[in-house]
């Protein structure tokens, strides 16, 4: 039996349709998981049942995050937000953490994971970070690795990739500002933007600021190892 992986989709502001990039479902399938797309409008009991039946949770990319969730008002450069998604993911992440089921979070996912775990984030790095930054909104094909990430020795990310440095794609203007225990930073860009976080106390809770699903489609080995590691953890 393949492990069943819940995938959270995205939505437009009209809130009419769920959508999820095919590359995400493909990445889970290729790595041995069985993906199912999870809608936001679940009540407490439905969420609890799903948490019992899922083997892992995969948080995908999407729009910005409602700043009231981390006690800020909207910055002028804040983009589209879908508050129903934020609230659902925050609640669902906490339920998965309680039972220590694996979570892999990509792009926006790394921020909602961090907010759910009590951390803090930038609404717009270009105007809120007071130092020179790299280009984090790449003008290049989706799977192109445009900047590097230094991987912390001894981290889960290091264990998975076997690398001190990975090359990643980058399509974000938001980023985590600080993380709270048991979350720790395990990857940073050369401009010190947080690019990976993981839990020190859970079996497998990993967030990456990039889109490994697009790197995987290009045959990137560290991305293959991240997904395989996630699916293996979901199979235990
Ligand atoms: Mn980046």
GROMACS .gro file of N, CA and C and ligand atoms in nm, residues 125-126 134-138 146-149 168-172 174-175 189 191 193-195 209-210, ligand 1:
model
   76
  125UNK      N    1   0.995   4.101   0.140
  125UNK     CA    2   1.137   4.110   0.179
  125UNK      C    3   1.207   4.232   0.121
  126UNK      N    4   1.169   4.272  -0.001
  126UNK     CA    5   1.244   4.379  -0.069
  126UNK      C    6   1.231   4.513   0.002
  134UNK      N    7   1.932   3.916  -0.285
  134UNK     CA    8   1.939   3.850  -0.415
  134UNK      C    9   1.805   3.869  -0.486
  135UNK      N   10   1.800   3.828  -0.612
  135UNK     CA   11   1.672   3.823  -0.682
  135UNK      C   12   1.602   3.693  -0.640
  136UNK      N   13   1.492   3.708  -0.564
  136UNK     CA   14   1.418   3.589  -0.520
  136UNK      C   15   1.294   3.564  -0.606
  137UNK      N   16   1.264   3.655  -0.698
  137UNK     CA   17   1.156   3.630  -0.794
  137UNK      C   18   1.222   3.615  -0.930
  138UNK      N   19   1.267   3.494  -0.957
  138UNK     CA   20   1.351   3.473  -1.075
  138UNK      C   21   1.274   3.494  -1.205
  146UNK      N   22   1.831   2.923  -0.955
  146UNK     CA   23   1.890   3.056  -0.977
  146UNK      C   24   1.980   3.103  -0.863
  147UNK      N   25   1.957   3.053  -0.741
  147UNK     CA   26   2.050   3.090  -0.633
  147UNK      C   27   2.083   2.969  -0.547
  148UNK      N   28   2.181   2.986  -0.458
  148UNK     CA   29   2.226   2.874  -0.375
  148UNK      C   30   2.164   2.882  -0.236
  149UNK      N   31   2.159   2.769  -0.171
  149UNK     CA   32   2.117   2.762  -0.031
  149UNK      C   33   2.223   2.683   0.045
  168UNK      N   34   1.882   2.621  -0.600
  168UNK     CA   35   1.735   2.619  -0.597
  168UNK      C   36   1.673   2.725  -0.688
  169UNK      N   37   1.549   2.699  -0.727
  169UNK     CA   38   1.472   2.802  -0.796
  169UNK      C   39   1.412   2.896  -0.690
  170UNK      N   40   1.358   3.008  -0.733
  170UNK     CA   41   1.315   3.108  -0.634
  170UNK      C   42   1.203   3.192  -0.693
  171UNK      N   43   1.083   3.181  -0.631
  171UNK     CA   44   0.967   3.258  -0.680
  171UNK      C   45   0.889   3.310  -0.560
  172UNK      N   46   0.953   3.394  -0.480
  172UNK     CA   47   0.884   3.445  -0.360
  172UNK      C   48   0.926   3.588  -0.331
  174UNK      N   49   0.794   3.696  -0.020
  174UNK     CA   50   0.779   3.686   0.125
  174UNK      C   51   0.881   3.584   0.175
  175UNK      N   52   0.909   3.585   0.304
  175UNK     CA   53   1.001   3.486   0.363
  175UNK      C   54   0.982   3.488   0.514
  189UNK      N   55   1.999   3.147   0.220
  189UNK     CA   56   2.060   3.200   0.099
  189UNK      C   57   2.180   3.286   0.141
  191UNK      N   58   2.221   3.590   0.111
  191UNK     CA   59   2.176   3.717   0.168
  191UNK      C   60   2.107   3.695   0.304
  193UNK      N   61   1.848   3.524   0.379
  193UNK     CA   62   1.705   3.492   0.377
  193UNK      C   63   1.689   3.344   0.414
  194UNK      N   64   1.594   3.316   0.503
  194UNK     CA   65   1.568   3.178   0.546
  194UNK      C   66   1.507   3.100   0.429
  195UNK      N   67   1.571   2.990   0.391
  195UNK     CA   68   1.524   2.911   0.277
  195UNK      C   69   1.479   2.770   0.316
  209UNK      N   70   1.180   2.703   0.095
  209UNK     CA   71   1.124   2.824   0.036
  209UNK      C   72   1.115   2.816  -0.116
  210UNK      N   73   1.176   2.714  -0.173
  210UNK     CA   74   1.176   2.700  -0.319
  210UNK      C   75   1.069   2.602  -0.365
  237LIG    MN1   76   1.483   3.236  -0.269
   0.00000   0.00000   0.00000
